[in-house]
Tab-separated table of C-alpha atoms and ligand atoms in Angstrom:
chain	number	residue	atom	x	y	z
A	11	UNK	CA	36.555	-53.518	32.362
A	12	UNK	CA	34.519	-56.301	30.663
A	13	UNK	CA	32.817	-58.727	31.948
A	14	UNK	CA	35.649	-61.401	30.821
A	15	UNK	CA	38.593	-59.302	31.458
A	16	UNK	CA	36.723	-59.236	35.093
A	17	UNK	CA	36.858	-63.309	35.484
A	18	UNK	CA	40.363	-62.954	35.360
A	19	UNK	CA	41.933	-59.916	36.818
A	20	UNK	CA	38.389	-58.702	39.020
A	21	UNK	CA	40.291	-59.415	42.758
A	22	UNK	CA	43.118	-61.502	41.500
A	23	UNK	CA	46.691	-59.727	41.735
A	24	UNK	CA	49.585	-61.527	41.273
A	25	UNK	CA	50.855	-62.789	45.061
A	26	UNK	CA	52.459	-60.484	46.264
A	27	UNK	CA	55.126	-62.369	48.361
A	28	UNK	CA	56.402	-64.466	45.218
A	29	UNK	CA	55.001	-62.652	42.343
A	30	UNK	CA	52.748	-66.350	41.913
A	31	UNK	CA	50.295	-65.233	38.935
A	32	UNK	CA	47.899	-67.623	40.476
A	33	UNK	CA	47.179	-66.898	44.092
A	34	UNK	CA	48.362	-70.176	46.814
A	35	UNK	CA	45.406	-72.115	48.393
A	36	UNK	CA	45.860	-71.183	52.143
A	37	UNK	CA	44.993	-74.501	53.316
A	38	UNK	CA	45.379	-73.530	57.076
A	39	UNK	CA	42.556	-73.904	60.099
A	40	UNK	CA	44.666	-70.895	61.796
A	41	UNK	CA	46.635	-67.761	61.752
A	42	UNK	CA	49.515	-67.742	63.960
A	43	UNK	CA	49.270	-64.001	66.209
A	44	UNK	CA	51.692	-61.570	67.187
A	45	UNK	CA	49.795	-60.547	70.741
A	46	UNK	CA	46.315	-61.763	71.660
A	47	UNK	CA	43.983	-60.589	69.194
A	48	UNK	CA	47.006	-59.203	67.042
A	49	UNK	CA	46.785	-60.408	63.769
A	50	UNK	CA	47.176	-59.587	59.727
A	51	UNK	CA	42.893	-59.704	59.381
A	52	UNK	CA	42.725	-63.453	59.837
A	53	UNK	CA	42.022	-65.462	63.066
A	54	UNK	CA	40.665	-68.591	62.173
A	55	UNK	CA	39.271	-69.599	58.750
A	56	UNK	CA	35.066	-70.377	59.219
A	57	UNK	CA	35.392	-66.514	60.198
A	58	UNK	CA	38.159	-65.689	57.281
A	59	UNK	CA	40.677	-66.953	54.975
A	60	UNK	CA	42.646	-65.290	51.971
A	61	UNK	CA	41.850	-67.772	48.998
A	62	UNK	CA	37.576	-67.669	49.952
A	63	UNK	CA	38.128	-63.991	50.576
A	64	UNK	CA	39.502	-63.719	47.282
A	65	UNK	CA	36.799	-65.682	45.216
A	66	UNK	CA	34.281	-63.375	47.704
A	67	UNK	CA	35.836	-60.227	46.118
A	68	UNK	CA	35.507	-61.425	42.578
A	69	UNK	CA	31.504	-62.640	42.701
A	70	UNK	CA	30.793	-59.309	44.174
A	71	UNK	CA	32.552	-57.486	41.151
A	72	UNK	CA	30.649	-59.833	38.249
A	73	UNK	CA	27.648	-59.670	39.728
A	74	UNK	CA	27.810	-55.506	40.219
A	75	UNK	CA	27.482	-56.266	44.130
A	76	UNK	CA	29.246	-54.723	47.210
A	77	UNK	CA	29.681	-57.785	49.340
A	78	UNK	CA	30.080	-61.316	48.973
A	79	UNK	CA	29.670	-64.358	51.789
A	80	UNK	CA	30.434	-67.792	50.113
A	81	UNK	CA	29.187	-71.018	51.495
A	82	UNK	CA	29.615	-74.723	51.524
A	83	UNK	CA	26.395	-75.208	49.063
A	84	UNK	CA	23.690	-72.857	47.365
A	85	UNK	CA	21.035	-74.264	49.958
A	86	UNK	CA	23.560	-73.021	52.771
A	87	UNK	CA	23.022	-69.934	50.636
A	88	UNK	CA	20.033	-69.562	50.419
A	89	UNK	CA	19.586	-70.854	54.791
A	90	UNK	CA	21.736	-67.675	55.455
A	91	UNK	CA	19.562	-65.366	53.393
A	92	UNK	CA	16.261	-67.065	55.197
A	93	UNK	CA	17.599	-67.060	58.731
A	94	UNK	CA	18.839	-63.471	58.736
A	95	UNK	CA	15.486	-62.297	56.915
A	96	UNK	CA	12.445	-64.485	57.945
A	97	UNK	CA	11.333	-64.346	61.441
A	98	UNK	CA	8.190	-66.373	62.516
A	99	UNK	CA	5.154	-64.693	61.390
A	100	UNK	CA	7.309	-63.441	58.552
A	101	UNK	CA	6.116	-63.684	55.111
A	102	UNK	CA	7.997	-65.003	52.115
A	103	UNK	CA	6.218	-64.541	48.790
A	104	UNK	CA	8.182	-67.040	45.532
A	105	UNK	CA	6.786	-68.130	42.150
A	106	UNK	CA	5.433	-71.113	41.541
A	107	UNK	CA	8.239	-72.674	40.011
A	108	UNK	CA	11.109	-73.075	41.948
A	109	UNK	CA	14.101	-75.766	42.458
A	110	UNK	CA	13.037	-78.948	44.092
A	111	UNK	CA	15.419	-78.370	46.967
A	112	UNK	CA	14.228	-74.352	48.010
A	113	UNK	CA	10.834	-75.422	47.677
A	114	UNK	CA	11.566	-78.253	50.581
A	115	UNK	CA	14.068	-75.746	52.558
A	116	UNK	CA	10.645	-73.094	52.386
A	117	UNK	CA	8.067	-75.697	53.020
A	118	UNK	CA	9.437	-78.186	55.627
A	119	UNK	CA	12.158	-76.092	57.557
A	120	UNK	CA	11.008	-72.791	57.570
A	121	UNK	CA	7.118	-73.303	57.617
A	122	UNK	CA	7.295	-75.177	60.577
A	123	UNK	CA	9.648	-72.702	62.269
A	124	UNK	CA	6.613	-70.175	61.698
A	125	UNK	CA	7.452	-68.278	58.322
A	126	UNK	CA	4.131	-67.911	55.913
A	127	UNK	CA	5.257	-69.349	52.379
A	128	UNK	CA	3.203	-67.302	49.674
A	129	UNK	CA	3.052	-69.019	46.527
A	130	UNK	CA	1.951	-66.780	43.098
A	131	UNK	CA	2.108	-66.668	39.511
A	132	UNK	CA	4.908	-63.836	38.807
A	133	UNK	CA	4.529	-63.755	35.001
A	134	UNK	CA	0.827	-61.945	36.656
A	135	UNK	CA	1.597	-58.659	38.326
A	136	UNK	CA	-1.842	-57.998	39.289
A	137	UNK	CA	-1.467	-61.375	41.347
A	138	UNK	CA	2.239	-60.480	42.845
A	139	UNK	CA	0.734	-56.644	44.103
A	140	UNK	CA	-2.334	-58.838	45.770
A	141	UNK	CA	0.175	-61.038	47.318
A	142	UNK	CA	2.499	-58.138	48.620
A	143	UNK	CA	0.085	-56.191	50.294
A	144	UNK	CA	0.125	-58.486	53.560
A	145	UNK	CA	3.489	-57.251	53.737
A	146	UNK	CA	5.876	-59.495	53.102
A	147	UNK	CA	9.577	-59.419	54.313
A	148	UNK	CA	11.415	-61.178	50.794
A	149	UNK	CA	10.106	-61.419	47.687
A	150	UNK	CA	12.224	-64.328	46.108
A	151	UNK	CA	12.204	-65.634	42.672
A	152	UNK	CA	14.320	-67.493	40.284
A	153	UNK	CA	14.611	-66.391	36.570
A	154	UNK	CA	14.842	-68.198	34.535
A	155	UNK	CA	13.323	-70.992	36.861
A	156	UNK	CA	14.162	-74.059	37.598
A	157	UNK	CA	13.314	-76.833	35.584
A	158	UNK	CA	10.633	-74.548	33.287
A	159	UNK	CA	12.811	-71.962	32.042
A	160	UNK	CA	10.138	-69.296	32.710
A	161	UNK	CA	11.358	-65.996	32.721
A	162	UNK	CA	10.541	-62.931	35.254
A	163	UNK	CA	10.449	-59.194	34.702
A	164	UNK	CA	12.974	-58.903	37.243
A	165	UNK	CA	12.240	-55.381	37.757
A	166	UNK	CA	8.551	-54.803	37.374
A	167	UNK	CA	8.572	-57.275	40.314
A	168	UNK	CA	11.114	-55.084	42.377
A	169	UNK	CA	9.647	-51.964	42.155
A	170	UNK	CA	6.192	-54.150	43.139
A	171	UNK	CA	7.999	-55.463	46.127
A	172	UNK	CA	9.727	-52.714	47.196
A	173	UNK	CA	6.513	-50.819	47.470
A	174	UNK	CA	5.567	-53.054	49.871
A	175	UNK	CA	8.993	-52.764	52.099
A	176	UNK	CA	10.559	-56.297	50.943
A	177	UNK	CA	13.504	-57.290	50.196
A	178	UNK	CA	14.305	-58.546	46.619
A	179	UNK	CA	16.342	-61.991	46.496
A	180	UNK	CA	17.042	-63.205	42.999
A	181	UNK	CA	18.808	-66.609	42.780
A	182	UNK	CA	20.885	-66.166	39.610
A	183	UNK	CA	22.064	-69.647	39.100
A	184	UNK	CA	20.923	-70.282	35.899
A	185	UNK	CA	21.594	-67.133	33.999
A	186	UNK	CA	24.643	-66.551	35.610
A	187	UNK	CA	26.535	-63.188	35.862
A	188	UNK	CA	27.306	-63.642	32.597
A	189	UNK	CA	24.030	-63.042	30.855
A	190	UNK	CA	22.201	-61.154	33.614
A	191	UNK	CA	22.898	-59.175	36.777
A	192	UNK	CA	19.868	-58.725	38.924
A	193	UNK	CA	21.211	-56.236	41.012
A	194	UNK	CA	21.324	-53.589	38.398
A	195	UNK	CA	17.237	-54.460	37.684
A	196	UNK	CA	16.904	-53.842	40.946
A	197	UNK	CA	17.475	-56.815	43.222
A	198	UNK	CA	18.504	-56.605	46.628
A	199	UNK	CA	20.156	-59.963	47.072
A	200	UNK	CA	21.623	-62.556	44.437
A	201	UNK	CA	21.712	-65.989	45.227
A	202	UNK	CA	24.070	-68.263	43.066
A	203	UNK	CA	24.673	-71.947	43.568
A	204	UNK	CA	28.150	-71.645	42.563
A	205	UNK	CA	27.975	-75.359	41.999
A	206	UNK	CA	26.737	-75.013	38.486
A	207	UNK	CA	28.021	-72.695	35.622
A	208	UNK	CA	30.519	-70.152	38.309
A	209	UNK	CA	32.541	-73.443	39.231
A	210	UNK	CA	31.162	-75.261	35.852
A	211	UNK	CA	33.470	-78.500	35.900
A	212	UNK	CA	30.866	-80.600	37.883
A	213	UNK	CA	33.785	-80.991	41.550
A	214	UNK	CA	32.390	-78.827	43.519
A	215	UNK	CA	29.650	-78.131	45.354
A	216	UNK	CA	29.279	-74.216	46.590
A	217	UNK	CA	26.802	-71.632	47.363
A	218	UNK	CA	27.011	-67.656	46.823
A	219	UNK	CA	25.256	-64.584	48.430
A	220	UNK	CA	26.188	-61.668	46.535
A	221	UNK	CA	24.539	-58.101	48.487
A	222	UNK	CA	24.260	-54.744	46.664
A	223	UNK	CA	24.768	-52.766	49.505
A	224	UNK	CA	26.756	-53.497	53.195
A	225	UNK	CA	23.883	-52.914	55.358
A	226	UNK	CA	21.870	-55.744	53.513
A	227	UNK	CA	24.549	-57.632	53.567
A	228	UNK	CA	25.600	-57.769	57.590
A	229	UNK	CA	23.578	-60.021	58.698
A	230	UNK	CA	24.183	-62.640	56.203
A	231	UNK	CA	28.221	-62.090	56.569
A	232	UNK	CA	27.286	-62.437	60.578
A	233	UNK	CA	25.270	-65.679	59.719
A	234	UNK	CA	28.442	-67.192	57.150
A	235	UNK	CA	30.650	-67.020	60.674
A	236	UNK	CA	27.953	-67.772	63.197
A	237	UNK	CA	26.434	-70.836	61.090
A	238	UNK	CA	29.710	-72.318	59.807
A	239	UNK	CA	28.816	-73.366	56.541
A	240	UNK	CA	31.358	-72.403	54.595
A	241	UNK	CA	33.466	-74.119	51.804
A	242	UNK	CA	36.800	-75.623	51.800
A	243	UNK	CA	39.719	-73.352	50.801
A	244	UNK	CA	40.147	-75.976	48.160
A	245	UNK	CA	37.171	-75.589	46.247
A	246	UNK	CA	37.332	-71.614	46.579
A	247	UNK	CA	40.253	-71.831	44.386
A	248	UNK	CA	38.677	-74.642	42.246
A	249	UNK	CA	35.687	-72.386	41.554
A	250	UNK	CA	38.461	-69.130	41.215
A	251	UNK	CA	40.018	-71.419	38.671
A	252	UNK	CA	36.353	-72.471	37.016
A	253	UNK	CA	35.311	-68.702	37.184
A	254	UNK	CA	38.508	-67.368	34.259
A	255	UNK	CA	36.551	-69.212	31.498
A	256	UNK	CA	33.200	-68.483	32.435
A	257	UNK	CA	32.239	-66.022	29.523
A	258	UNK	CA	33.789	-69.054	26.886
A	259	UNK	CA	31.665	-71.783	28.237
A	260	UNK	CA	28.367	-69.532	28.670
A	261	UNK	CA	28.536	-68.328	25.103
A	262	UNK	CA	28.984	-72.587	23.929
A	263	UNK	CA	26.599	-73.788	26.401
A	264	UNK	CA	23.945	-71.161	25.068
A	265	UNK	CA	24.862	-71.993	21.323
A	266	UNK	CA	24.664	-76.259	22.466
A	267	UNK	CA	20.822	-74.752	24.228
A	268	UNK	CA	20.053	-72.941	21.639
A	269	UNK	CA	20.420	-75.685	18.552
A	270	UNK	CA	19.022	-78.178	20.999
A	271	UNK	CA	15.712	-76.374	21.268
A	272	UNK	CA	15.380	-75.319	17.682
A	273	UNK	CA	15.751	-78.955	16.792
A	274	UNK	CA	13.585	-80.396	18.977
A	275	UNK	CA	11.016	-77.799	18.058
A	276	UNK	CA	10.428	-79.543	14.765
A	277	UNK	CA	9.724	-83.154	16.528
A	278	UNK	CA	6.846	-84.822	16.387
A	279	UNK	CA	7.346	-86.359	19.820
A	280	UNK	CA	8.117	-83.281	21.639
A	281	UNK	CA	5.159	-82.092	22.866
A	282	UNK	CA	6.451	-78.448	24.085
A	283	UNK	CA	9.976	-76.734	24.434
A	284	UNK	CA	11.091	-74.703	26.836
A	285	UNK	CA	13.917	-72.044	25.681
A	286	UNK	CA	13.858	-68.808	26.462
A	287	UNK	CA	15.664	-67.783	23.314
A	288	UNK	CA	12.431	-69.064	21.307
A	289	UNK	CA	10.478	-66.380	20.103
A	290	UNK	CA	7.603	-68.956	21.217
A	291	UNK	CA	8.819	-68.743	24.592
A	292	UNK	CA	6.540	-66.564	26.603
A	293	UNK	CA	9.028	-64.727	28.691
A	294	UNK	CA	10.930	-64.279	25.223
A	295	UNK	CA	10.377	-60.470	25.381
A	296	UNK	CA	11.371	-60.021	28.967
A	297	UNK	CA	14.506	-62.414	28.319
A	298	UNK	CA	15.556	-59.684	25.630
A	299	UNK	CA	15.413	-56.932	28.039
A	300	UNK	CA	17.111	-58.546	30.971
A	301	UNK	CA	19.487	-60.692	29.922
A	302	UNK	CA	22.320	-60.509	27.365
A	303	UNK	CA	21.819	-64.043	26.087
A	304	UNK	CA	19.115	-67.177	26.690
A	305	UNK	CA	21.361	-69.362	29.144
A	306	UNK	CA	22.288	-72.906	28.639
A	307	UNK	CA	19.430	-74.902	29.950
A	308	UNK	CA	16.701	-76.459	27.320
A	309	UNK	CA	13.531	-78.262	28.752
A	310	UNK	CA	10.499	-80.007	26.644
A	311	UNK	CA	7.752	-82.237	27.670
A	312	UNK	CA	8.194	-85.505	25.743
A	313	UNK	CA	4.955	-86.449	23.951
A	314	UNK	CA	4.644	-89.893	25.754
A	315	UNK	CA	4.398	-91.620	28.902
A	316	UNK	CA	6.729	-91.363	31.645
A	317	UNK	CA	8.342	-94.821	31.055
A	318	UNK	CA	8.656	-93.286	27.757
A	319	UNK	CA	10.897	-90.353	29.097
A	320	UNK	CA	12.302	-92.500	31.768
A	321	UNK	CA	13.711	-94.725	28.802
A	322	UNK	CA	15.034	-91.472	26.308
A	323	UNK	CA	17.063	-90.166	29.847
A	324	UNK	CA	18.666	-93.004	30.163
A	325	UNK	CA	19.675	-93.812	26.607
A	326	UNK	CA	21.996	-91.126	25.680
A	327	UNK	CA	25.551	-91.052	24.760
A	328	UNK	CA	26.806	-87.673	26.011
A	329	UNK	CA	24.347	-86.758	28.383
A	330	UNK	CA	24.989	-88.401	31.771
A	331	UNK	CA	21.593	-89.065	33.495
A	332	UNK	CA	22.041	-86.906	36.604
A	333	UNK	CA	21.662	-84.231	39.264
A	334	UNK	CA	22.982	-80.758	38.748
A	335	UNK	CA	23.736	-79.016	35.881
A	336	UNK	CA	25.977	-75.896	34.416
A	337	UNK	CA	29.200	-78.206	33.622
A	338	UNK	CA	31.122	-78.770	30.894
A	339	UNK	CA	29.876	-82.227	30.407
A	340	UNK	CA	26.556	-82.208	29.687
A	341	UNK	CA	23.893	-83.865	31.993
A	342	UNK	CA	19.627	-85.197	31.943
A	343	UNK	CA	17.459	-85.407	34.240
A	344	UNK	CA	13.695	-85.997	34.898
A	345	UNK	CA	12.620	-83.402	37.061
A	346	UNK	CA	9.624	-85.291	38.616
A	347	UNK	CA	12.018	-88.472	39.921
A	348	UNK	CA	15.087	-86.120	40.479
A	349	UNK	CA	15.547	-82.683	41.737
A	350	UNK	CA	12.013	-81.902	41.827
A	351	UNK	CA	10.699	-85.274	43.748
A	352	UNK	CA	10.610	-83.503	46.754
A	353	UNK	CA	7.793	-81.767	45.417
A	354	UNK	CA	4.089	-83.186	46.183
A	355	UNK	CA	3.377	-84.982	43.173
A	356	UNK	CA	-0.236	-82.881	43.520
A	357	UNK	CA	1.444	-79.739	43.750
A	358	UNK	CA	3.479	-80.279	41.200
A	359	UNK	CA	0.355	-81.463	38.510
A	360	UNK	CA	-0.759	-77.815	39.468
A	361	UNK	CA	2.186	-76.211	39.169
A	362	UNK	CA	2.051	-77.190	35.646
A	363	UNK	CA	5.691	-79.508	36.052
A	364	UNK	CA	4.572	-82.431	33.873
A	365	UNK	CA	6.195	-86.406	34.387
A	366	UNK	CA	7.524	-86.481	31.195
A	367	UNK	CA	9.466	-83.026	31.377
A	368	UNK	CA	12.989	-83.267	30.477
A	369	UNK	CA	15.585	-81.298	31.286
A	370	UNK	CA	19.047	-80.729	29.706
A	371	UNK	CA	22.137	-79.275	30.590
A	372	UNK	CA	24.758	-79.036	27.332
A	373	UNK	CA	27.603	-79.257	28.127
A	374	UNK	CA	30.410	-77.738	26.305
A	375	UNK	CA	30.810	-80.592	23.644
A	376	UNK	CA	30.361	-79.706	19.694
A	377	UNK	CA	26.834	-78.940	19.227
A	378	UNK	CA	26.267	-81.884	16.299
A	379	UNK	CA	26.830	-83.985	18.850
A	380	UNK	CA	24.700	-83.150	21.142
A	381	UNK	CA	22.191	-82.723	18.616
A	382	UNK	CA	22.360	-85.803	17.539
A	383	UNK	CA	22.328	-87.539	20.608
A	384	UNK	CA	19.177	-86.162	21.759
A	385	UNK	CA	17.544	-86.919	18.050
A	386	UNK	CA	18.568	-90.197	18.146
A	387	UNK	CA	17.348	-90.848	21.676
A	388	UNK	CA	13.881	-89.736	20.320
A	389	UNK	CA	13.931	-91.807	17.108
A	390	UNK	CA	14.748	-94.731	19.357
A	391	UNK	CA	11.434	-93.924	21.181
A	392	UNK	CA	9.542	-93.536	17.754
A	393	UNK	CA	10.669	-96.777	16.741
A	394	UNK	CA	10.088	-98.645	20.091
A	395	UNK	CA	13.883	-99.394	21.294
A	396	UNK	CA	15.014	-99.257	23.980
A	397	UNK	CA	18.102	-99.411	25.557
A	398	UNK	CA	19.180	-102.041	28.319
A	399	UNK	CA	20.025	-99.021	30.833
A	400	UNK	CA	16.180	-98.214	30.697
A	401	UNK	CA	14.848	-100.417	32.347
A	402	UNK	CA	13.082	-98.081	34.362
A	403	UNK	CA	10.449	-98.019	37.521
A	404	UNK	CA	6.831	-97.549	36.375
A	405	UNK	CA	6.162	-96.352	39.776
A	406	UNK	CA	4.563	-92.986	39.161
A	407	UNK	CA	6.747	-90.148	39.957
A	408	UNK	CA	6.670	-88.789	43.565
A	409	UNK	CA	8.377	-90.692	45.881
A	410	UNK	CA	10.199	-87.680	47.922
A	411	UNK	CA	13.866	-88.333	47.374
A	412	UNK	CA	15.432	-85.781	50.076
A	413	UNK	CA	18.936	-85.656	47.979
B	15	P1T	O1	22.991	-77.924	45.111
B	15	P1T	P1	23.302	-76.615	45.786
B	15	P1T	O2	24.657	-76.098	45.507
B	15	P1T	O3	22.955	-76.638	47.245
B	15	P1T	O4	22.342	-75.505	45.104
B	15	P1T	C1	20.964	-75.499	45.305
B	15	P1T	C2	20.286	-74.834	44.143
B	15	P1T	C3	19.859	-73.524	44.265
B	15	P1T	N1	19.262	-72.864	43.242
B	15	P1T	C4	19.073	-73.465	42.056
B	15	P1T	C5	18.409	-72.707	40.962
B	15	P1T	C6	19.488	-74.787	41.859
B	15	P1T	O5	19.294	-75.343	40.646
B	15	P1T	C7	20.108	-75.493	42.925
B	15	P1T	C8	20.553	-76.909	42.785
B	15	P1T	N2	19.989	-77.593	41.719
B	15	P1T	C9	20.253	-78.901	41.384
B	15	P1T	C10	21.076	-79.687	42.091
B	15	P1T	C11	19.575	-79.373	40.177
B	15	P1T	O6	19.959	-80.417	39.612
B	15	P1T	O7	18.616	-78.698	39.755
């Protein structure tokens, strides 16, 4: 079956009762029994209910996994995955570049709970083998990373980890199913924050761990039920209904990306571009390999000062200034006062994760729009406009905004 024949019949038979060709939302708490503990599967619905169960069966078939535990938001994700895997004294190696909100999760809940947060350069596999000989228990990356776009040889660094008796957690968010599925290079565990591209209309907010094999997957499944956080039955059918034109919006979101970065590539105020569908890009060759297209995010670093970039994100037309990404509306942000403020402004100068990076999300809008939006934003810069929404805070970045 392929992969967009899957987003609509992967899981989803008609209703069986009524012949409904789009399944009910069981909005119910409870299951009514026939004797105690006598009952069709379904007791209460934190432990189980039809429509999640349903959207659980179709992310394990796109992403190639076995199992599937949904949750109310990728970080309760991605707190399943750490709680079930990282004991105190445990070690947890990740990249350097990393979303704004899993860096904080690592660094001020699960550091001071006693895990060891190993932080390395992946794109240097002499560094990751270094790093995985204390024996970690999870190696965990994003590719392509959040807000950098930098891309990961997804399996040179499993069979590295696995040598060292780690688990492999890939958080897939930004690629998507779609254009890569880390299981097949190897990964143990897929993260998705089903809140971006899976749902994709920018209503609701929802977290995925997809497992490529039950054992792996048990304690996580234990930890959905045991924890509690898990989504509404509501948005499971919001995100079953977001999930049927996945493959359409991917393949515009990655043509929007794609003319984005080749245009900005020519601008004298853009300073560098991140796309990893530039042959500039230096994870371009790995991108090729592992993935069956670039994605739909584009990042640059604005030649200019960060009241300079502050101004051009608030000044556009189409793109909404804002958190999240992977809708059909297209969205800005500026990673150092945004999602990545969480970050140490210090670590984040090393890191490399400059104050005047920008990061788009296209949204599914024509791409001469979009285009043209960001172009005129810049030539508004060039000749010293600016708009009334940007008047902006020169504070430097770095306040930490928990959001
Ligand atoms: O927001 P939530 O559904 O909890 O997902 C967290 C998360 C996990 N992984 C990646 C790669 C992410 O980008 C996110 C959330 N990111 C944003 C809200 C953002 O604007 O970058």
């Amino acid at each position: 079956m392929h992969f967009a024949t899957k987003t609509i019949h992967a899981g989803q038979p008609s209703e069986p009762n009524t012949g409904a060709v789009v399944a009910p939302i069981f909005q119910t708490t409870t299951y009514q029994q026939e004797g105690p503990g006598e009952h069709k599967g379904f007791d209460y619905t934190r432990t189980s209910n039809p429509t999640r169960k349903r959207l659980e069966a179709v992310l394990a078939e796109l992403e190639g996994g076995t199992k599937c535990a949904v949750f109310g938001s990728g970080l309760a994700a991605e707190n399943a995955i750490l709680q079930a895997y990282l004991k105190p004294g445990d070690t947890i190696v990740v990249p350097v570049d990393v979303y704004g909100g899993t860096f904080r999760l690592l660094h001020k809940v699960f550091e001071p709970l006693g895990a060891i947060v190993e932080r390395v350069d992946f794109s240097d596999l002499d560094a990751l083998k270094r790093a995985v000989a204390v024996g970690p228990k999870l190696v965990w990356l994003e590719s392509p990373t959040n807000p950098r776009l930098l891309v990961y040889d997804i399996e040179a660094v499993a069979r590295i980890a696995h040598s060292a008796g780690a688990l492999v957690v890939v958080d897939n968010t930004f690629a998507t199913p779609y254009f890569q599925q880390p299981l097949s290079l190897g990964a143990d565990l897929v993260i998705q924050s089903v809140t971006k591209y899976l749902a994709g209309h920018l209503d609701v907010i929802q977290g995925a761990v997809i497992a490529k094999d039950e054992k792996i997957f048990e304690p996580v499944g234990f930890l959905q039920n045991a924890l509690g956080g898990v989504p509404s039955p509501f948005d499971c059918w919001l995100t079953l209904r977001g999930i049927k034109t996945l493959e359409l919006r991917m393949e515009r979101h990655a043509q929007n990306a794609s003319a984005i970065a080749e245009a900005l590539l020519a601008h004298p105020r853009v300073k560098r571009v991140y796309y990893p569908g530039l042959a500039s890009h230096p994870g371009h060759e790995v991108a090729k390999k592992q993935m069956t297209g670039f994605g739909g995010m584009v990042s640059f670093e604005l030649d200019g000062t960060l009241e300079e970039a502050s101004a051009f994100v608030s000044s556009l037309t189409y793109f909404a200034l804002g958190e999240s990404l992977g809708g059909v509306r297209s969205l800005v942000c500026l990673p150092c006062k945004m999602t990545h403020a969480s970050i140490p402004a210090e670590t984040r100068a090393e890191l490399g994760l400059s104050d005047t990076l920008i990061r788009l999300s296209p949204g599914v809008e024509h791409p001469r729009d979009l285009v043209g939006d960001v172009l005129a934003g810049l030539e508004r810069l060039e000749h010293g406009g600016t708009s009334a929404a940007s008047a902006v805070s020169k504070a430097p970045c770095g306040e930490p905004v928990l959001q």
